[in-house]
Amino acid sequence: MNVCGLIVEYNPFHNGHAYHIDQAREIANADYVIAVMSGSFLQRGEPAIMDKFHRARAALSAGVDIVVELPYVYAVQSSELFAKGSVQTLHELGINRICFGSESGDIQAFTKAYHEFTENQNQFQLQVKQSLKEGLSFPEASRTAYELIGLTSKEMDLSKPNNILGFSYVRTIFDNNLPIEPLTIKRINSNYHDTEITSPIASATSIRKQIFEAQTSITDLKFTMPSSTLVELDAYQIKAGLLHSWEEYFPFLQYRVLTMPTAELASIHGVVEGMEHRIKKTAKEARTFYDWVDRMKTKRYTWTRIQRIFVHLLTNTKKAEIEYFTTLPSVPYVRLLGFTRKGREYINTIKKQLNVPLYSKLSRNIHPMLEIEERASNAYYSIIPTLKRSELQKQELIGPVLHT
Amino acid sequence: MNVCGLIVEYNPFHNGHAYHIDQAREIANADYVIAVMSGSFLQRGEPAIMDKFHRARAALSAGVDIVVELPYVYAVQSSELFAKGSVQTLHELGINRICFGSESGDIQAFTKAYHEFTENQNQFQLQVKQSLKEGLSFPEASRTAYELIGLTSKEMDLSKPNNILGFSYVRTIFDNNLPIEPLTIKRINSNYHDTEITSPIASATSIRKQIFEAQTSITDLKFTMPSSTLVELDAYQIKAGLLHSWEEYFPFLQYRVLTMPTAELASIHGVVEGMEHRIKKTAKEARTFYDWVDRMKTKRYTWTRIQRIFVHLLTNTKKAEIEYFTTLPSVPYVRLLGFTRKGREYINTIKKQLNVPLYSKLSRNIHPMLEIEERASNAYYSIIPTLKRSELQKQELIGPVLHT
C-alpha cells in the first residue's frame, strides 16, 4: 500500500494544486493522499484567506483523502521547523512517500544536494554565522553559504523558496532516517512570487493580490481555481462577511503592541536583538499594516520574518511556551481537519497503531500545544462579528469536515 | 490665599458641574479652583465619553483655573484609592480646601461620621470580613458594616455612592493630617443613577444614556450642559469620528481575553479568586459588552467591579506593576492637563515649592507610572482610525491645553 503525503497551505486551493495532487498520486502510485496543511496562519506570516475547514473542504473536493493540521508551533516558522512539523506529522500517519513541487522536478538533484550539504555542513554554518554578523538577513546569509558550497547551481538553486522548502523536507527525512521516499514534480508556474495572472496556473500569491488589491471578484478568477474552491470562497465570504488579509487585523495588532510594556514585547516568539524597541516606535507611526512592515524592514529583517513576528504578537505567542515543542523529536499529536469516506477508511486502519494521539476536536485541556492552536484560532476569527464568528468557530468543537 | 480643590470626572461636564464650581468658589472663598480629573478611564470602569483634553477644555471654559490628571493607577479603583490619589494630588498642588457634592450638603455630618467610624473601625472591619465570607459584594459588605456602626442614618447615609466618595475624601484628609479643610455642597439632582432627564440639572450618567442608548443628538441635550461642553463634544466627534462607549471596545477586549493564557489573565489587576476562569468562559459567549458584564455579574461581583477589571484587561494593567504605586504615601508626580492664564499664574507661583515633579508632556522614560498612563491612553484611542487618532494623541506630547 502506498500512502503519499503532501505539504500544503492551499491559500487558496488553485489549479496548480490540483495538478500537484494528480501528479503526486500518479508518480507515488498512491492508494491514499494525505495533506498536512497550515491552519489559521501561514508559513510566511499571514492569515489564511479563509479558515482551515473551508480550505480543507476545497482540498477534499479536489482529490485529497485526508487533511490534517500543521500545528501553529511549526507552521509560522522558518523552513526548517515548518519542514520538521510537516514531515513528522505525515510520518506519524504512516505515509511512505512525500511528493513536493520544485523548480527542476528532479529528486536526484535534491538527494545529491543533501549529501553535498552534509559533507560541507561546518563550512556552511560558519559562512552563515559570518554573514549574519555582517548584518545580512537569514535568507541572504544562507544564500551566500549555499553559494559557497556549490548549491546555487542551475541544477539545484537553493536561493529559490520552493527549492528551499523541498530541500528542508528531504533533510528532515534523511537526518531522521524516516522510512519515507521523497518525490518531486516540476512546478508549472515559473515564479513563486508571480503577481500577474496570465494562465490557468497562477500562484496563490497572485490570486490573493487580485482579490485584495485589484478587488477582482472571485468569479472573475474562476479560470485559476477548481469550482470547489469558488464554492468554498463564496460560502466563507457569506458566513464570515469577509476574506482574511493582514490589513483587517491592523487595528488589533496595533492596539496589542501599544498596550504592551517593552519587556512583554521582548518575550514574544521571534522578537530578538532589541527589535521590541523598533516595534514600539513604528507602532505609532504606522498607517496601515503594509506601512508598518515597511517601516520595520531592514537589510537584516526580511518582510516575511517581520510578518511572522507580527503573527506571534497577534496570537500572543511567547518564546517560553513555544520553545519546548520545537525541540521535541516528533510532533506530540495529529489533528484531523477533514477526510473523505475513503480517507476515513484509512484512518480506521491505522488508528490503533499510531504513536501519537489523533485529535478530532478542540476540547478543553487535551494538550497545551492545542491551547496555542486555540489562541491562534481565536485571534484569526477576531475580525469577524461575534455571531458570525461563533457559528464558524463551532467547527473546531464539532471536529473534522467530511467530504462525501 | 484660598485655593479650592475639586475632584471630578466631567463625563461630560454639565450644568450640575457648573453649579458645583460656582458654589465651591463661593463657600471656599477661593482665589483659584483646581480640578483633579480622571483621564482616559473613569472610576466606575468606563472609557470617558471624550478625551481628557477636550473634557479639560470644557472645564476651563466653565470656570476651573487648572485641570490636572488623576493617574490611571488611582482613577480606576475603589473609592478609597480614588480618594487617596485625588486628595494627595490636590495636596501636592498646595490647595487648602476641597469642596465636594453630597446628598445632605452638611460637612458636620461627614466629620462626625469620620469620628464615629474611627472609633468603631475594628467592629467595621470585622463585619466587612464576615459579610465578604458570606459571599456579599464589597459595597454590600460595607453597607452592612456601616449599618452596624450607625452610619446609614438619614443624616449620613454611607450606602449612597456620592456620600461614600465624600466620606473617603474626608477620611484621606483626616487620616493623613493634611492641611485641608473639607467643604461640601448639597447636590441638586436627587439621584446619582438617574437616567431620565427632567431638568437642566441632569446626571452625567443620564446624559450619556441619552446619547448612546436613546441616540439623542447632542444639540437636543443642550439644556443640560454649558455651551462650552457642546462645542467640545461637537469638536471631538468631528476629530475622532465617535464618542467613546464600552461597546466600541468590545471587539478589542474580546480579542485580548481570547488570546490570553489563563495564567496571564490571573495576573491582571483586579482578577482574583479564580475569576479568570469565569472571564474566559464568558468571553466566547458574550454578544456585546453589556451582555458580557451581565454574564459575569454575581451577587459577589458588582457591575462596577467587573467593568473596572475589564478596563485593566483592556489596558493590560498587571497586579505587579500597580501595587507598588498604590502603597506610596503620596502621588509620585502631578500632571497638568490644562489651565487658564490665571491658572498658569498660580502654577508659576508654586512651581518651585512642589515636593513632586510637575509634568506637562508625555515624553519617553520620565516615570514608570506615566508609562501605565500612556498605555491607558493608547488603549483609549485604539478604537479611532489611525490618522485621526494620531492627530488627537499629539496633545499628549504637546502638553496642557491653554484656555484664554
PDB file of N, CA and C in Angstrom, chain A residues 301-341:
ATOM      1  N   TYR A 301      16.215  42.292   8.578  1.00  0.00           N
ATOM      2  CA  TYR A 301      14.901  41.700   8.839  1.00  0.00           C
ATOM      3  C   TYR A 301      14.043  41.709   7.586  1.00  0.00           C
ATOM      4  N   THR A 302      13.794  40.547   7.060  1.00  0.00           N
ATOM      5  CA  THR A 302      13.004  40.444   5.833  1.00  0.00           C
ATOM      6  C   THR A 302      11.528  40.677   6.138  1.00  0.00           C
ATOM      7  N   TRP A 303      10.811  40.970   5.083  1.00  0.00           N
ATOM      8  CA  TRP A 303       9.365  41.151   5.136  1.00  0.00           C
ATOM      9  C   TRP A 303       8.697  39.955   5.824  1.00  0.00           C
ATOM     10  N   THR A 304       9.059  38.755   5.367  1.00  0.00           N
ATOM     11  CA  THR A 304       8.466  37.524   5.904  1.00  0.00           C
ATOM     12  C   THR A 304       8.750  37.365   7.396  1.00  0.00           C
ATOM     13  N   ARG A 305       9.976  37.643   7.778  1.00  0.00           N
ATOM     14  CA  ARG A 305      10.333  37.485   9.183  1.00  0.00           C
ATOM     15  C   ARG A 305       9.518  38.445  10.057  1.00  0.00           C
ATOM     16  N   ILE A 306       9.364  39.655   9.574  1.00  0.00           N
ATOM     17  CA  ILE A 306       8.586  40.645  10.330  1.00  0.00           C
ATOM     18  C   ILE A 306       7.115  40.208  10.404  1.00  0.00           C
ATOM     19  N   GLN A 307       6.598  39.728   9.292  1.00  0.00           N
ATOM     20  CA  GLN A 307       5.204  39.262   9.300  1.00  0.00           C
ATOM     21  C   GLN A 307       5.014  38.116  10.295  1.00  0.00           C
ATOM     22  N   ARG A 308       5.973  37.215  10.358  1.00  0.00           N
ATOM     23  CA  ARG A 308       5.856  36.095  11.316  1.00  0.00           C
ATOM     24  C   ARG A 308       5.817  36.613  12.750  1.00  0.00           C
ATOM     25  N   ILE A 309       6.694  37.574  13.023  1.00  0.00           N
ATOM     26  CA  ILE A 309       6.705  38.167  14.373  1.00  0.00           C
ATOM     27  C   ILE A 309       5.356  38.825  14.662  1.00  0.00           C
ATOM     28  N   PHE A 310       4.806  39.485  13.684  1.00  0.00           N
ATOM     29  CA  PHE A 310       3.513  40.143  13.872  1.00  0.00           C
ATOM     30  C   PHE A 310       2.402  39.109  14.134  1.00  0.00           C
ATOM     31  N   VAL A 311       2.501  37.953  13.499  1.00  0.00           N
ATOM     32  CA  VAL A 311       1.533  36.894  13.800  1.00  0.00           C
ATOM     33  C   VAL A 311       1.690  36.460  15.267  1.00  0.00           C
ATOM     34  N   HIS A 312       2.915  36.283  15.703  1.00  0.00           N
ATOM     35  CA  HIS A 312       3.130  35.860  17.098  1.00  0.00           C
ATOM     36  C   HIS A 312       2.653  36.931  18.087  1.00  0.00           C
ATOM     37  N   LEU A 313       2.795  38.177  17.703  1.00  0.00           N
ATOM     38  CA  LEU A 313       2.290  39.267  18.547  1.00  0.00           C
ATOM     39  C   LEU A 313       0.766  39.213  18.618  1.00  0.00           C
ATOM     40  N   LEU A 314       0.169  39.023  17.461  1.00  0.00           N
ATOM     41  CA  LEU A 314      -1.296  38.981  17.383  1.00  0.00           C
ATOM     42  C   LEU A 314      -1.856  37.812  18.193  1.00  0.00           C
ATOM     43  N   THR A 315      -1.164  36.690  18.155  1.00  0.00           N
ATOM     44  CA  THR A 315      -1.649  35.488  18.834  1.00  0.00           C
ATOM     45  C   THR A 315      -1.070  35.373  20.248  1.00  0.00           C
ATOM     46  N   ASN A 316      -0.254  36.374  20.640  1.00  0.00           N
ATOM     47  CA  ASN A 316       0.315  36.386  21.985  1.00  0.00           C
ATOM     48  C   ASN A 316       1.126  35.117  22.258  1.00  0.00           C
ATOM     49  N   THR A 317       1.966  34.742  21.314  1.00  0.00           N
ATOM     50  CA  THR A 317       2.764  33.527  21.459  1.00  0.00           C
ATOM     51  C   THR A 317       4.131  33.863  22.038  1.00  0.00           C
ATOM     52  N   LYS A 318       4.355  33.364  23.246  1.00  0.00           N
ATOM     53  CA  LYS A 318       5.571  33.698  23.963  1.00  0.00           C
ATOM     54  C   LYS A 318       6.700  32.714  23.622  1.00  0.00           C
ATOM     55  N   LYS A 319       7.908  33.212  23.655  1.00  0.00           N
ATOM     56  CA  LYS A 319       9.086  32.359  23.455  1.00  0.00           C
ATOM     57  C   LYS A 319       9.022  31.135  24.353  1.00  0.00           C
ATOM     58  N   ALA A 320       8.777  31.367  25.614  1.00  0.00           N
ATOM     59  CA  ALA A 320       8.848  30.302  26.617  1.00  0.00           C
ATOM     60  C   ALA A 320       7.885  29.164  26.293  1.00  0.00           C
ATOM     61  N   GLU A 321       6.734  29.457  25.760  1.00  0.00           N
ATOM     62  CA  GLU A 321       5.753  28.393  25.557  1.00  0.00           C
ATOM     63  C   GLU A 321       5.971  27.639  24.248  1.00  0.00           C
ATOM     64  N   ILE A 322       6.693  28.230  23.319  1.00  0.00           N
ATOM     65  CA  ILE A 322       6.846  27.592  22.018  1.00  0.00           C
ATOM     66  C   ILE A 322       8.143  26.790  21.937  1.00  0.00           C
ATOM     67  N   GLU A 323       9.148  27.219  22.680  1.00  0.00           N
ATOM     68  CA  GLU A 323      10.465  26.577  22.570  1.00  0.00           C
ATOM     69  C   GLU A 323      10.435  25.084  22.861  1.00  0.00           C
ATOM     70  N   TYR A 324       9.719  24.733  23.899  1.00  0.00           N
ATOM     71  CA  TYR A 324       9.667  23.328  24.296  1.00  0.00           C
ATOM     72  C   TYR A 324       9.223  22.428  23.141  1.00  0.00           C
ATOM     73  N   PHE A 325       8.152  22.840  22.478  1.00  0.00           N
ATOM     74  CA  PHE A 325       7.565  21.986  21.438  1.00  0.00           C
ATOM     75  C   PHE A 325       8.474  21.849  20.219  1.00  0.00           C
ATOM     76  N   THR A 326       9.208  22.915  19.927  1.00  0.00           N
ATOM     77  CA  THR A 326      10.042  22.855  18.720  1.00  0.00           C
ATOM     78  C   THR A 326      11.265  21.959  18.926  1.00  0.00           C
ATOM     79  N   THR A 327      11.568  21.609  20.172  1.00  0.00           N
ATOM     80  CA  THR A 327      12.725  20.740  20.414  1.00  0.00           C
ATOM     81  C   THR A 327      12.324  19.272  20.577  1.00  0.00           C
ATOM     82  N   LEU A 328      11.038  18.978  20.542  1.00  0.00           N
ATOM     83  CA  LEU A 328      10.589  17.582  20.642  1.00  0.00           C
ATOM     84  C   LEU A 328      11.084  16.786  19.426  1.00  0.00           C
ATOM     85  N   PRO A 329      11.361  15.478  19.612  1.00  0.00           N
ATOM     86  CA  PRO A 329      11.827  14.683  18.469  1.00  0.00           C
ATOM     87  C   PRO A 329      10.769  14.565  17.369  1.00  0.00           C
ATOM     88  N   SER A 330       9.511  14.477  17.750  1.00  0.00           N
ATOM     89  CA  SER A 330       8.452  14.439  16.735  1.00  0.00           C
ATOM     90  C   SER A 330       7.300  15.330  17.184  1.00  0.00           C
ATOM     91  N   VAL A 331       6.219  15.350  16.419  1.00  0.00           N
ATOM     92  CA  VAL A 331       5.050  16.127  16.821  1.00  0.00           C
ATOM     93  C   VAL A 331       4.304  15.394  17.935  1.00  0.00           C
ATOM     94  N   PRO A 332       3.706  16.093  18.883  1.00  0.00           N
ATOM     95  CA  PRO A 332       3.074  15.405  20.009  1.00  0.00           C
ATOM     96  C   PRO A 332       1.675  14.849  19.710  1.00  0.00           C
ATOM     97  N   TYR A 333       1.075  15.266  18.617  1.00  0.00           N
ATOM     98  CA  TYR A 333      -0.248  14.735  18.250  1.00  0.00           C
ATOM     99  C   TYR A 333      -0.496  15.018  16.786  1.00  0.00           C
ATOM    100  N   VAL A 334      -1.569  14.425  16.263  1.00  0.00           N
ATOM    101  CA  VAL A 334      -2.016  14.775  14.916  1.00  0.00           C
ATOM    102  C   VAL A 334      -3.478  15.199  15.014  1.00  0.00           C
ATOM    103  N   ARG A 335      -3.793  16.303  14.376  1.00  0.00           N
ATOM    104  CA  ARG A 335      -5.179  16.778  14.419  1.00  0.00           C
ATOM    105  C   ARG A 335      -5.811  16.711  13.025  1.00  0.00           C
ATOM    106  N   LEU A 336      -6.927  16.007  12.968  1.00  0.00           N
ATOM    107  CA  LEU A 336      -7.664  15.864  11.715  1.00  0.00           C
ATOM    108  C   LEU A 336      -8.485  17.100  11.425  1.00  0.00           C
ATOM    109  N   LEU A 337      -8.410  17.585  10.189  1.00  0.00           N
ATOM    110  CA  LEU A 337      -9.276  18.705   9.793  1.00  0.00           C
ATOM    111  C   LEU A 337     -10.415  18.233   8.891  1.00  0.00           C
ATOM    112  N   GLY A 338     -10.165  17.158   8.137  1.00  0.00           N
ATOM    113  CA  GLY A 338     -11.220  16.661   7.253  1.00  0.00           C
ATOM    114  C   GLY A 338     -10.788  15.411   6.521  1.00  0.00           C
ATOM    115  N   PHE A 339     -11.773  14.670   6.019  1.00  0.00           N
ATOM    116  CA  PHE A 339     -11.459  13.470   5.232  1.00  0.00           C
ATOM    117  C   PHE A 339     -12.628  13.112   4.333  1.00  0.00           C
ATOM    118  N   THR A 340     -12.337  12.307   3.344  1.00  0.00           N
ATOM    119  CA  THR A 340     -13.390  11.723   2.511  1.00  0.00           C
ATOM    120  C   THR A 340     -13.748  10.378   3.166  1.00  0.00           C
ATOM    121  N   ARG A 341     -14.768   9.714   2.627  1.00  0.00           N
ATOM    122  CA  ARG A 341     -15.103   8.377   3.143  1.00  0.00           C
ATOM    123  C   ARG A 341     -13.899   7.449   3.031  1.00  0.00           C
TER     124      ARG A 341
END
